[in-house]
C-alpha cells in the first residue's frame, strides 16, 4: 500500500511539470483559443405575440445558455463538491484528485473514481471522443492546461455547466432545471441541486424520471460530500434530504401547442437563415399569433367541420390583421394530430368566386369604372377559328341583362366577371393580383375571373387584407420579431 501511495505521489507531482513538454507531441490538438468566441448549439424558442411559449426547436442538443450569475449557488457548490472540489485551486489538472482516485480505486479493486477536473471534462466534451485510453486522458490534460491559461475559473465553470449533458436530450443546466423541476437554474434549492449534481455521472440511469429512489441515493452522496467539505452544515444536509422533490416533465421533443403556427414560422425562418441555423442557433422568435385568437380559431374549425362534415373532409382557417398583415391565427386542418399537412399554407385550391373582386378592383384601378358602372349579364361565347370554345354560365343558368358592377359582384354573377376580365385584359388582372399579394403562378385564361387558378388560403387572406386596408399591401408574416439568445436582432 505504501509503495502504491509513494508511486502515485511521485507520478502526480511529475505530471503537471511534464505535461507542457508532452504537449509538443500534441501540436495537432484543437486550438482552444476558439473558446473566446465559442457559442454552443442552443435551442430556438417560439412564443406568441404576448410572450407565451409555444415550442422549442432543437436537434440532439436541447440547450438554453445562461450566465453563471443566473445559476443557483447550491448547484455550483454541489457540482464542484462531487466533480472537482479543488477546482479553484488547481491549474487544470489536480494531483490531489489523482491521489484520491488512486486510493479509492485500489481499495475497490477496480476503477470507481476518475481524476478528471472540470477543465479536463470540458475539454473532452468539446474536443475529444469518449474512448477510454491513456492517450486521450493525456490529451485532456494538455487541453485543460491550455484552457486554464485562456479563461478564468468562472468562465470555465460557466461553459461546463452550460455544456454538460443532464439526460433526456437536455444539455446545460437551465434546460435541465426546467425539465426536472419546472424552474429556472437560479431558483434550484439545495435538495434539487444535489440531486442534479448526482446524476451527472450517468444521467440516463440516475435520472429521477427513471428511478427516483436511485436519484435520491445519488443526492445523498452529494450532500455527504458537501458536509465533508464543510460547505454546508449537517442541519442543512438533513433538511435537503427530507425535502419533498416535485418533478417536472421531459421537455425535449415535446409537441408544439400550436403546430400550424410553428410550422409556418419554421418555414419562414428556414427560408431566411437555413434549417441548421434555426435548430442550433438559439433564436428567440416572437410570432404574430395571438394565443386566445388561435384557440377560438381551432374551436371554430372543429365546430363547423362537425356541422358540414358531409360536404368537407377538411377545413382550414387563416386570420390576418389588415393593418399589419400579421397572421393572428392559423389552422391547417381539423386534427393536426392525425395529419401535419398545413392546408392553410400548403394546400392549393381554386378560390372560385372569391377571385371576382380582383377583376373588379382591376377595373376600378383604370379609372374608367366605378361600382355604379353598368355591365351586361347576357349570353356570351368565345370562339377559336369559328368554333365555340367557351360559353360561361351563371350558377342559376339565367341572365339578368344590364346591371351595375355593384349588383353583379353582390350576386356573384359569372358572366359579368368574364366580360369585365376581357374588357380590362387578363394580363392586367394578373398584374393587379400580384400587387394584392398573390404569389402563386396565375394562368392567362379566359376563365380566370371565375377563380380558375390554384391558390393557398393564406394568399387569399393576404389579398383580402389588402382590400380591408385601403390598398396598402405588405408581405404577410407569422413573425413579429426574432433575435439570437445573445440579444442580437435578426429581423
Coordinates of C-alpha atoms in Angstrom, one line a residue:
X1 CA 0.0 0.0 0.0
X2 CA 2.8 2.4 0.9
X3 CA 4.6 1.7 -2.3
X4 CA 1.5 2.4 -4.3
X5 CA 0.9 5.7 -2.5
X6 CA 4.5 6.7 -3.0
X7 CA 4.5 6.0 -6.6
X8 CA 1.2 7.8 -7.0
X9 CA 2.5 10.9 -5.3
X10 CA 5.7 10.9 -7.4
X11 CA 3.7 10.4 -10.6
X12 CA 1.2 13.1 -9.7
X13 CA 3.9 15.6 -8.8
X14 CA 5.8 15.0 -12.0
X15 CA 2.6 15.0 -14.2
X16 CA 2.0 18.7 -14.0
X17 CA 5.6 19.7 -14.9
X18 CA 5.8 17.1 -17.6
X19 CA 2.6 17.8 -19.5
X20 CA 3.8 21.0 -21.1
X21 CA 6.7 19.1 -22.6
X22 CA 4.4 16.3 -23.7
X23 CA 2.2 18.9 -25.3
X24 CA 4.8 19.3 -28.0
X25 CA 3.8 15.9 -29.2
X26 CA 0.1 17.1 -29.4
X27 CA 0.5 20.0 -31.8
X28 CA -2.4 18.7 -33.8
X29 CA -4.8 19.1 -30.8
X30 CA -7.7 21.6 -31.3
X31 CA -7.0 25.3 -30.9
X32 CA -8.6 26.3 -27.6
X33 CA -8.4 30.0 -28.4
X34 CA -11.7 29.4 -30.3
X35 CA -13.4 29.2 -26.9
X36 CA -13.2 33.0 -26.6
X37 CA -15.7 33.0 -29.5
X38 CA -17.4 29.7 -28.7
X39 CA -21.2 29.6 -28.9
X40 CA -22.7 26.1 -28.1
X41 CA -25.6 24.7 -30.0
X42 CA -28.8 26.2 -28.4
X43 CA -32.5 25.6 -28.7
X44 CA -34.7 28.0 -30.6
X45 CA -37.8 29.1 -28.7
X46 CA -41.0 30.3 -30.3
X47 CA -43.5 32.5 -28.5
X48 CA -46.9 34.1 -29.3
X49 CA -47.3 37.9 -29.5
X50 CA -47.8 38.1 -25.8
X51 CA -44.8 36.0 -24.8
X52 CA -46.5 32.6 -24.3
X53 CA -44.0 29.8 -25.1
X54 CA -45.3 27.7 -28.0
X55 CA -42.4 25.3 -28.6
X56 CA -38.7 24.8 -28.7
X57 CA -36.7 23.6 -31.7
X58 CA -33.5 21.6 -31.5
X59 CA -31.8 18.5 -32.8
X60 CA -29.7 16.4 -30.5
X61 CA -28.8 19.2 -28.1
X62 CA -31.7 20.8 -26.3
X63 CA -30.0 23.7 -24.5
X64 CA -30.6 27.2 -23.2
X65 CA -27.4 29.1 -22.3
X66 CA -27.4 31.2 -19.1
X67 CA -24.6 33.2 -17.4
X68 CA -23.0 31.9 -14.3
X69 CA -24.7 34.6 -12.2
X70 CA -28.1 33.1 -13.2
X71 CA -27.2 29.7 -11.7
X72 CA -28.0 28.7 -8.1
X73 CA -25.1 28.8 -5.7
X74 CA -26.3 25.5 -4.4
X75 CA -25.9 23.9 -7.8
X76 CA -22.4 25.3 -8.3
X77 CA -21.2 24.0 -5.0
X78 CA -22.9 20.6 -5.5
X79 CA -21.3 20.1 -8.8
X80 CA -17.9 21.2 -7.6
X81 CA -18.2 19.0 -4.5
X82 CA -18.8 15.8 -6.4
X83 CA -16.8 16.5 -9.6
X84 CA -13.9 18.8 -8.7
X85 CA -13.7 20.2 -5.1
X86 CA -10.3 21.7 -5.8
X87 CA -11.4 23.5 -9.0
X88 CA -10.4 27.0 -7.8
X89 CA -7.0 25.8 -6.5
X90 CA -5.5 23.8 -9.4
X91 CA -4.3 24.8 -12.9
X92 CA -6.3 22.4 -14.9
X93 CA -5.0 19.1 -13.5
X94 CA -5.4 18.0 -9.9
X95 CA -2.6 15.9 -8.3
X96 CA -4.7 15.6 -5.1
X97 CA -7.6 14.3 -7.1
X98 CA -5.3 11.8 -8.8
X99 CA -4.1 10.6 -5.5
X100 CA -7.6 10.3 -4.0
X101 CA -8.8 8.4 -7.1
X102 CA -5.8 6.0 -6.9
X103 CA -6.5 5.2 -3.3
X104 CA -10.3 4.7 -3.9
X105 CA -9.7 2.6 -6.9
X106 CA -7.1 0.5 -5.1
X107 CA -9.4 -0.2 -2.2
X108 CA -12.3 -1.1 -4.5
X109 CA -10.1 -3.3 -6.7
X110 CA -11.5 -1.6 -9.8
X111 CA -11.9 1.9 -11.4
X112 CA -14.7 3.5 -9.5
X113 CA -13.5 7.1 -9.4
X114 CA -11.9 9.3 -12.0
X115 CA -9.4 12.0 -11.6
X116 CA -10.6 14.4 -14.3
X117 CA -11.0 18.0 -13.4
X118 CA -13.9 20.1 -14.7
X119 CA -11.4 21.7 -17.2
X120 CA -10.5 18.2 -18.4
X121 CA -14.1 17.2 -18.7
X122 CA -14.9 20.4 -20.6
X123 CA -12.0 19.6 -23.0
X124 CA -13.3 16.1 -23.5
X125 CA -16.9 17.3 -24.1
X126 CA -15.9 19.9 -26.6
X127 CA -13.0 18.4 -28.5
X128 CA -12.4 14.7 -27.8
X129 CA -14.1 11.3 -28.2
X130 CA -15.3 9.3 -25.2
X131 CA -12.9 6.4 -25.8
X132 CA -11.1 5.1 -22.7
X133 CA -7.4 5.4 -23.5
X134 CA -4.3 6.9 -21.8
X135 CA -3.6 9.0 -24.9
X136 CA -7.0 10.6 -24.7
X137 CA -6.6 11.3 -21.0
X138 CA -3.2 12.9 -21.7
X139 CA -4.8 15.0 -24.5
X140 CA -7.5 16.0 -22.0
X141 CA -4.8 17.2 -19.6
X142 CA -2.9 19.2 -22.2
X143 CA -6.1 20.9 -23.4
X144 CA -7.2 21.6 -19.8
X145 CA -3.9 23.4 -19.1
X146 CA -4.3 25.4 -22.3
X147 CA -8.0 26.3 -21.4
X148 CA -6.9 27.4 -17.9
X149 CA -4.4 29.8 -19.4
X150 CA -7.0 31.2 -21.7
X151 CA -10.1 31.5 -19.5
X152 CA -10.9 32.5 -15.9
X153 CA -12.2 29.9 -13.5
X154 CA -15.7 31.4 -13.6
X155 CA -15.7 31.3 -17.4
X156 CA -14.7 27.7 -17.4
X157 CA -17.4 26.8 -14.8
X158 CA -20.0 28.7 -16.8
X159 CA -19.0 26.9 -20.0
X160 CA -19.1 23.5 -18.3
X161 CA -22.5 24.0 -16.7
X162 CA -23.9 25.1 -20.0
X163 CA -22.3 22.3 -21.9
X164 CA -22.7 19.2 -19.8
X165 CA -25.3 16.5 -20.6
X166 CA -28.0 16.0 -18.0
X167 CA -30.1 13.3 -19.6
X168 CA -33.2 13.0 -21.9
X169 CA -31.6 15.2 -24.6
X170 CA -31.2 18.1 -22.2
X171 CA -27.8 19.9 -22.3
X172 CA -26.9 22.7 -20.0
X173 CA -28.2 23.5 -16.5
X174 CA -31.0 25.8 -17.5
X175 CA -32.8 23.4 -19.8
X176 CA -32.2 20.5 -17.3
X177 CA -33.6 22.6 -14.4
X178 CA -36.7 23.5 -16.4
X179 CA -37.2 19.8 -17.3
X180 CA -36.5 18.1 -14.0
X181 CA -38.1 20.7 -11.7
X182 CA -40.0 23.1 -13.9
X183 CA -38.0 26.1 -12.7
X184 CA -35.0 28.2 -13.7
X185 CA -31.5 27.2 -12.7
X186 CA -31.2 30.2 -10.5
X187 CA -34.1 29.0 -8.3
X188 CA -32.8 25.5 -7.6
X189 CA -32.9 24.5 -3.9
X190 CA -30.0 22.6 -2.2
X191 CA -32.0 19.4 -2.4
X192 CA -32.7 19.8 -6.2
X193 CA -29.1 20.9 -6.8
X194 CA -27.6 17.9 -5.0
X195 CA -29.8 15.6 -7.0
X196 CA -28.8 17.2 -10.3
X197 CA -25.1 17.0 -9.4
X198 CA -25.6 13.4 -8.5
X199 CA -26.9 12.4 -11.9
X200 CA -24.0 13.9 -14.0
X201 CA -22.0 10.6 -13.8
X202 CA -24.8 8.6 -15.5
X203 CA -27.7 10.9 -16.3
X204 CA -30.0 8.4 -18.1
X205 CA -29.5 5.8 -15.4
X206 CA -29.7 8.1 -12.3
X207 CA -32.5 10.3 -13.7
X208 CA -35.3 10.9 -11.2
X209 CA -37.7 10.4 -14.2
X210 CA -36.3 6.8 -14.5
X211 CA -35.7 5.9 -10.8
X212 CA -36.4 8.4 -8.1
X213 CA -35.0 6.2 -5.4
X214 CA -31.7 5.9 -7.2
X215 CA -31.6 9.6 -7.8
X216 CA -32.2 10.1 -4.1
X217 CA -29.2 7.9 -3.3
X218 CA -27.0 10.0 -5.6
X219 CA -28.4 13.1 -3.9
X220 CA -27.4 11.7 -0.5
X221 CA -23.8 11.1 -1.8
X222 CA -23.5 14.7 -2.9
X223 CA -24.9 16.1 0.4
X224 CA -22.5 13.9 2.3
X225 CA -19.6 15.3 0.2
X226 CA -20.8 18.9 0.9
X227 CA -20.8 18.1 4.6
X228 CA -17.4 16.6 4.4
X229 CA -16.0 19.7 2.8
X230 CA -17.9 21.8 5.4
X231 CA -19.6 23.7 2.6
X232 CA -22.9 23.1 4.3
X233 CA -24.0 22.2 7.8
X234 CA -25.4 18.9 9.0
X235 CA -28.7 20.6 9.6
X236 CA -28.8 21.9 6.0
X237 CA -27.9 18.5 4.6
X238 CA -30.7 16.8 6.7
X239 CA -33.2 19.4 5.6
X240 CA -32.3 18.8 2.0
X241 CA -32.6 15.0 2.4
X242 CA -36.1 15.3 3.7
X243 CA -37.3 18.0 1.3
X244 CA -40.1 16.7 -1.0
X245 CA -39.0 16.6 -4.6
X246 CA -41.6 17.8 -7.1
X247 CA -40.6 16.7 -10.6
X248 CA -41.4 18.5 -13.9
X249 CA -41.6 16.6 -17.2
X250 CA -39.3 15.7 -20.0
X251 CA -39.2 18.7 -22.3
X252 CA -37.2 17.5 -25.3
X253 CA -39.2 16.8 -28.5
X254 CA -42.5 17.9 -26.9
X255 CA -45.3 18.6 -29.3
X256 CA -45.9 22.3 -30.1
X257 CA -49.0 23.9 -28.6
X258 CA -49.8 25.4 -32.0
X259 CA -48.2 23.2 -34.6
X260 CA -49.8 25.0 -37.6
X261 CA -48.3 28.3 -36.3
X262 CA -44.9 26.9 -35.5
X263 CA -44.7 25.1 -38.9
X264 CA -45.4 28.3 -40.6
X265 CA -42.8 30.1 -38.6
X266 CA -40.2 27.4 -39.2
X267 CA -40.8 27.6 -42.9
X268 CA -40.3 31.3 -42.9
X269 CA -37.2 31.2 -40.7
X270 CA -35.7 28.4 -42.7
X271 CA -36.0 30.4 -45.9
X272 CA -34.2 33.3 -44.1
X273 CA -31.4 31.5 -42.2
X274 CA -31.4 27.8 -43.2
X275 CA -32.5 24.8 -41.2
X276 CA -29.2 24.2 -39.3
X277 CA -29.0 27.7 -38.0
X278 CA -32.6 27.5 -36.9
X279 CA -32.3 24.3 -34.8
X280 CA -28.8 25.2 -33.4
X281 CA -28.7 29.0 -33.3
X282 CA -30.7 29.8 -30.1
X283 CA -33.2 32.1 -31.8
X284 CA -35.9 33.7 -29.7
X285 CA -38.8 34.2 -32.0
X286 CA -41.9 36.2 -31.2
X287 CA -44.7 35.2 -33.6
X288 CA -47.6 37.4 -34.6
X289 CA -50.0 34.7 -33.2
X290 CA -52.5 35.7 -30.5
X291 CA -53.0 32.5 -28.5
X292 CA -56.5 33.4 -27.5
X293 CA -57.5 34.0 -31.1
X294 CA -55.8 30.7 -32.0
X295 CA -57.9 28.8 -29.5
X296 CA -61.0 30.4 -30.9
X297 CA -60.0 29.6 -34.4
X298 CA -59.3 25.9 -33.6
X299 CA -62.7 25.6 -31.9
X300 CA -64.4 27.3 -34.8
X301 CA -62.9 24.9 -37.3
X302 CA -63.8 21.8 -35.2
X303 CA -67.4 23.1 -34.7
X304 CA -68.0 23.9 -38.3
X305 CA -66.5 20.7 -39.5
X306 CA -68.9 18.7 -37.4
X307 CA -71.8 20.7 -39.0
X308 CA -70.5 20.5 -42.6
X309 CA -68.6 17.2 -42.4
X310 CA -71.0 15.8 -45.1
X311 CA -69.6 18.3 -47.6
X312 CA -66.0 18.8 -46.4
X313 CA -63.4 16.3 -45.2
X314 CA -61.1 19.1 -44.1
X315 CA -61.1 22.8 -43.3
X316 CA -58.5 25.5 -42.8
X317 CA -58.6 29.0 -41.4
X318 CA -56.3 32.0 -41.6
X319 CA -56.9 35.3 -39.7
X320 CA -54.8 38.2 -40.9
X321 CA -54.7 41.7 -39.3
X322 CA -55.2 44.1 -42.3
X323 CA -53.3 46.9 -40.5
X324 CA -50.0 44.9 -40.3
X325 CA -50.6 41.8 -42.4
X326 CA -49.7 39.8 -39.3
X327 CA -51.1 36.3 -39.1
X328 CA -53.1 36.2 -35.8
X329 CA -54.4 32.7 -36.0
X330 CA -53.9 29.8 -38.4
X331 CA -55.5 26.3 -38.5
X332 CA -54.2 23.9 -41.1
X333 CA -56.7 21.1 -40.6
X334 CA -59.4 19.6 -38.4
X335 CA -57.0 17.5 -36.4
X336 CA -53.2 18.1 -36.7
X337 CA -52.5 15.1 -34.6
X338 CA -53.7 12.9 -37.4
X339 CA -52.2 15.0 -40.2
X340 CA -49.4 17.7 -40.0
X341 CA -50.2 18.9 -43.5
X342 CA -50.9 22.6 -43.2
X343 CA -53.8 23.3 -45.6
X344 CA -53.7 27.0 -44.8
X345 CA -50.2 27.4 -46.3
X346 CA -49.6 24.2 -48.4
X347 CA -53.0 23.3 -49.9
X348 CA -53.7 24.8 -53.4
X349 CA -57.3 25.1 -54.2
X350 CA -59.3 27.1 -56.7
X351 CA -60.8 30.2 -55.0
X352 CA -63.9 30.2 -57.3
X353 CA -66.0 33.4 -57.0
X354 CA -63.7 34.7 -54.3
X355 CA -61.4 35.8 -57.1
X356 CA -64.0 38.1 -58.7
X357 CA -63.2 41.1 -56.6
X358 CA -59.7 41.1 -58.1
X359 CA -61.2 41.6 -61.5
X360 CA -63.4 44.5 -60.5
X361 CA -60.6 46.1 -58.5
X362 CA -58.5 46.0 -61.7
X363 CA -61.4 47.8 -63.5
X364 CA -61.6 50.5 -60.8
X365 CA -57.9 51.0 -61.0
X366 CA -58.1 52.0 -64.6
X367 CA -60.3 55.0 -63.6
X368 CA -62.9 54.1 -66.3
X369 CA -65.2 52.2 -64.0
X370 CA -66.9 52.7 -60.6
X371 CA -69.2 50.4 -58.6
X372 CA -72.2 52.0 -60.3
X373 CA -70.9 51.4 -63.9
X374 CA -73.2 49.2 -65.9
X375 CA -72.3 45.8 -67.3
X376 CA -74.3 43.3 -69.3
X377 CA -75.3 39.9 -67.9
X378 CA -76.2 38.4 -71.2
X379 CA -75.2 35.2 -73.1
X380 CA -71.6 35.3 -74.4
X381 CA -69.3 32.8 -76.1
X382 CA -65.7 32.7 -77.1
X383 CA -64.7 31.2 -80.4
X384 CA -61.4 29.9 -81.8
X385 CA -61.4 29.6 -85.7
X386 CA -65.1 29.8 -85.8
X387 CA -65.5 27.0 -83.3
X388 CA -67.1 27.8 -79.9
X389 CA -64.6 27.0 -77.2
X390 CA -66.1 28.6 -74.1
X391 CA -69.6 29.7 -73.1
X392 CA -69.8 30.8 -69.5
X393 CA -73.0 30.3 -67.5
X394 CA -74.3 31.8 -64.3
X395 CA -74.9 29.4 -61.4
X396 CA -78.7 29.6 -61.8
X397 CA -78.5 29.3 -65.6
X398 CA -80.3 32.6 -66.1
X399 CA -79.3 36.1 -67.4
X400 CA -80.4 39.4 -65.9
X401 CA -79.3 41.8 -68.6
X402 CA -77.8 45.2 -67.8
X403 CA -76.8 45.7 -64.1
X404 CA -74.3 47.7 -62.1
X405 CA -70.9 46.2 -61.1
X406 CA -72.1 46.6 -57.5
X407 CA -75.0 44.3 -58.2
X408 CA -73.0 41.8 -60.3
X409 CA -70.5 41.4 -57.5
X410 CA -73.1 41.2 -54.7
X411 CA -75.0 38.5 -56.6
X412 CA -71.8 36.8 -57.7
X413 CA -72.8 36.7 -61.4
X414 CA -70.3 34.8 -63.5
X415 CA -70.9 36.3 -67.0
X416 CA -70.3 39.9 -66.0
X417 CA -67.0 38.9 -64.3
X418 CA -65.9 37.1 -67.5
X419 CA -66.9 40.1 -69.7
X420 CA -65.0 42.6 -67.4
X421 CA -62.0 40.4 -67.5
X422 CA -61.9 40.7 -71.3
X423 CA -62.5 44.5 -71.1
X424 CA -59.6 45.2 -68.8
X425 CA -57.3 42.4 -70.0
X426 CA -56.5 39.2 -68.2
X427 CA -52.8 40.2 -68.1
X428 CA -53.8 43.3 -66.1
X429 CA -55.9 41.2 -63.7
X430 CA -52.8 39.1 -63.1
X431 CA -50.6 42.1 -62.5
X432 CA -53.1 43.6 -60.0
X433 CA -53.4 40.2 -58.3
X434 CA -49.6 40.3 -57.7
X435 CA -49.9 43.7 -56.1
X436 CA -52.6 42.5 -53.9
X437 CA -50.3 39.7 -52.5
X438 CA -50.9 36.7 -54.8
X439 CA -47.5 34.9 -55.4
X440 CA -48.6 31.5 -56.9
X441 CA -48.5 31.0 -60.7
X442 CA -51.6 32.5 -62.4
X443 CA -52.6 31.2 -65.9
X444 CA -53.7 33.7 -68.5
X445 CA -57.0 32.1 -69.3
X446 CA -60.5 33.5 -70.1
X447 CA -62.0 31.7 -67.0
X448 CA -59.5 33.3 -64.6
X449 CA -62.2 35.7 -63.3
X450 CA -64.2 32.7 -62.0
X451 CA -61.2 31.5 -59.9
X452 CA -59.5 29.2 -62.4
X453 CA -56.2 29.3 -60.5
X454 CA -54.7 27.3 -57.6
X455 CA -54.0 29.4 -54.6
X456 CA -53.4 28.8 -50.8
X457 CA -55.8 30.2 -48.2
X458 CA -53.1 32.4 -46.7
X459 CA -52.6 34.0 -50.1
X460 CA -56.3 34.8 -50.4
X461 CA -56.4 36.1 -46.8
X462 CA -53.4 38.3 -47.6
X463 CA -55.1 39.8 -50.7
X464 CA -58.4 40.4 -48.9
X465 CA -56.4 42.1 -46.0
X466 CA -55.1 44.5 -48.7
X467 CA -58.6 45.4 -49.6
X468 CA -59.5 45.9 -46.0
X469 CA -56.5 48.3 -45.6
X470 CA -57.4 50.6 -48.4
X471 CA -55.0 49.0 -50.9
X472 CA -51.9 49.0 -48.7
X473 CA -50.1 45.7 -49.0
X474 CA -47.1 44.2 -47.2
X475 CA -45.8 40.6 -47.0
X476 CA -48.0 38.5 -44.8
X477 CA -45.9 37.1 -42.0
X478 CA -46.1 35.0 -38.9
X479 CA -43.0 36.6 -37.3
X480 CA -43.2 39.8 -35.2
X481 CA -39.6 39.8 -34.0
X482 CA -36.6 37.5 -33.7
X483 CA -33.2 37.6 -32.2
X484 CA -30.5 35.2 -31.1
X485 CA -30.1 34.4 -27.4
X486 CA -27.2 36.8 -27.2
X487 CA -29.7 39.6 -27.9
X488 CA -28.7 40.4 -31.5
X489 CA -31.7 41.2 -33.7
X490 CA -32.0 39.0 -36.8
X491 CA -35.1 40.7 -38.3

